[in-house]
CSV table of C-alpha atoms in Angstrom, one decimal:
chain,number,residue,atom,x,y,z
A,1,UNK,CA,0.0,-0.1,0.0
A,2,UNK,CA,1.3,3.5,-0.8
A,3,UNK,CA,2.2,5.7,2.3
A,4,UNK,CA,-0.7,7.9,3.1
A,5,UNK,CA,0.2,11.6,3.8
A,6,UNK,CA,-3.2,12.9,4.0
A,7,UNK,CA,-3.2,13.8,7.5
A,8,UNK,CA,0.1,15.9,7.0
A,9,UNK,CA,-1.1,17.4,3.9
A,10,UNK,CA,-4.6,18.7,5.4
A,11,UNK,CA,-3.6,19.3,9.1
A,12,UNK,CA,-0.1,19.3,9.7
A,13,UNK,CA,0.2,22.8,10.5
A,14,UNK,CA,-2.8,23.1,12.6
A,15,UNK,CA,-2.9,19.7,14.3
A,16,UNK,CA,0.4,18.0,13.8
A,17,UNK,CA,-0.1,15.1,16.3
A,18,UNK,CA,-3.4,14.2,14.8
A,19,UNK,CA,-1.6,14.4,11.2
A,20,UNK,CA,1.1,12.1,12.4
A,21,UNK,CA,-1.5,9.4,14.2
A,22,UNK,CA,-3.6,9.6,11.2
A,23,UNK,CA,-0.6,8.9,8.8
A,24,UNK,CA,1.7,6.6,10.7
A,25,UNK,CA,-0.6,4.9,12.9
A,26,UNK,CA,-3.9,4.3,11.5
A,27,UNK,CA,-2.7,4.1,7.6
A,28,UNK,CA,0.6,3.0,8.6
A,29,UNK,CA,0.6,0.5,11.3
A,30,UNK,CA,-3.1,-0.6,11.4
A,31,UNK,CA,-3.7,-0.8,7.6
A,32,UNK,CA,-0.4,-2.9,7.1
A,33,UNK,CA,-1.6,-5.6,9.4
A,34,UNK,CA,-2.6,-7.6,6.2
A,35,UNK,CA,-1.8,-10.9,8.0
A,36,UNK,CA,-4.7,-10.4,10.6
A,37,UNK,CA,-6.9,-8.7,8.0
A,38,UNK,CA,-6.8,-8.1,4.1
A,39,UNK,CA,-6.9,-4.5,2.9
A,40,UNK,CA,-10.0,-5.8,1.0
A,41,UNK,CA,-11.8,-6.5,4.1
A,42,UNK,CA,-10.3,-3.5,6.0
A,43,UNK,CA,-11.8,-1.4,3.2
A,44,UNK,CA,-15.5,-3.2,3.4
A,45,UNK,CA,-15.5,-2.4,7.1
A,46,UNK,CA,-14.4,0.8,6.9
A,47,UNK,CA,-16.9,1.8,4.2
A,48,UNK,CA,-19.6,0.2,6.3
A,49,UNK,CA,-18.7,2.0,9.5
A,50,UNK,CA,-18.5,5.3,7.7
A,51,UNK,CA,-21.8,5.0,6.0
A,52,UNK,CA,-23.5,3.8,9.3
A,53,UNK,CA,-22.2,6.7,11.1
A,54,UNK,CA,-23.3,9.1,8.4
A,55,UNK,CA,-19.9,10.3,7.3
A,56,UNK,CA,-21.0,10.8,3.7
A,57,UNK,CA,-18.1,13.2,2.9
A,58,UNK,CA,-15.1,12.8,0.9
A,59,UNK,CA,-13.7,10.5,3.8
A,60,UNK,CA,-16.5,8.1,2.4
A,61,UNK,CA,-15.6,8.5,-1.2
A,62,UNK,CA,-11.9,8.2,-0.4
A,63,UNK,CA,-12.5,4.7,1.2
A,64,UNK,CA,-14.8,3.6,-1.7
A,65,UNK,CA,-12.0,4.5,-3.9
A,66,UNK,CA,-9.5,2.7,-1.9
A,67,UNK,CA,-11.8,-0.4,-1.7
A,68,UNK,CA,-11.9,-0.7,-5.3
A,69,UNK,CA,-8.1,-0.4,-5.4
A,70,UNK,CA,-8.1,-3.1,-2.9
A,71,UNK,CA,-10.1,-5.5,-5.0
A,72,UNK,CA,-13.8,-4.9,-3.7
A,73,UNK,CA,-15.7,-5.3,-6.9
A,74,UNK,CA,-18.5,-3.1,-7.9
A,75,UNK,CA,-21.2,-6.1,-7.4
A,76,UNK,CA,-19.7,-6.5,-3.8
A,77,UNK,CA,-19.8,-2.8,-3.1
A,78,UNK,CA,-23.5,-2.2,-4.1
A,79,UNK,CA,-24.5,-5.6,-2.2
A,80,UNK,CA,-22.9,-4.3,0.9
A,81,UNK,CA,-24.4,-0.8,0.7
A,82,UNK,CA,-27.8,-2.4,-0.1
A,83,UNK,CA,-27.4,-4.7,2.9
A,84,UNK,CA,-26.5,-1.7,5.1
A,85,UNK,CA,-29.4,0.2,4.0
A,86,UNK,CA,-31.6,-1.8,6.2
A,87,UNK,CA,-29.4,-1.0,9.4
A,88,UNK,CA,-27.9,2.2,8.6
A,89,UNK,CA,-30.7,4.0,7.0
A,90,UNK,CA,-32.1,4.4,3.5
A,91,UNK,CA,-31.0,8.1,3.2
A,92,UNK,CA,-27.4,7.1,4.0
A,93,UNK,CA,-27.5,4.2,1.5
A,94,UNK,CA,-28.6,6.6,-1.2
A,95,UNK,CA,-25.9,8.8,-0.8
A,96,UNK,CA,-23.1,6.0,-0.5
A,97,UNK,CA,-24.5,4.4,-3.5
A,98,UNK,CA,-24.5,7.7,-5.4
A,99,UNK,CA,-20.5,7.8,-4.5
A,100,UNK,CA,-19.9,4.2,-5.3
A,101,UNK,CA,-21.5,4.6,-8.8
A,102,UNK,CA,-19.3,7.5,-9.4
A,103,UNK,CA,-16.4,5.4,-8.4
A,104,UNK,CA,-17.3,2.2,-10.2
A,105,UNK,CA,-19.6,3.5,-13.1
A,106,UNK,CA,-22.9,1.7,-14.0
A,107,UNK,CA,-21.2,-1.6,-14.7
A,108,UNK,CA,-21.5,-4.1,-11.5
A,109,UNK,CA,-19.4,-6.9,-13.0
């Protein structure tokens, strides 16, 4: 996985400790534990948690893009978000599905 610098890029001047924890711990140490949980599975879990929490901004978009890069197919993403709709809420699913459609396009294969 490529080294993540989003925290430092966005917050280093204002919140340097947060930036360091985001980049080095969350995306450096936790996401690198591929023997414990694959990046694909981490991506599905993260997308589900963000959607269920109502975090429907660029964070979710980024993680849907990361999920695609980590091998989550369009069909798997649409099925996961459809399943979540019943637990997290229909409006959240609409928003997340629109983002996923933007990332994957209309081909569900």
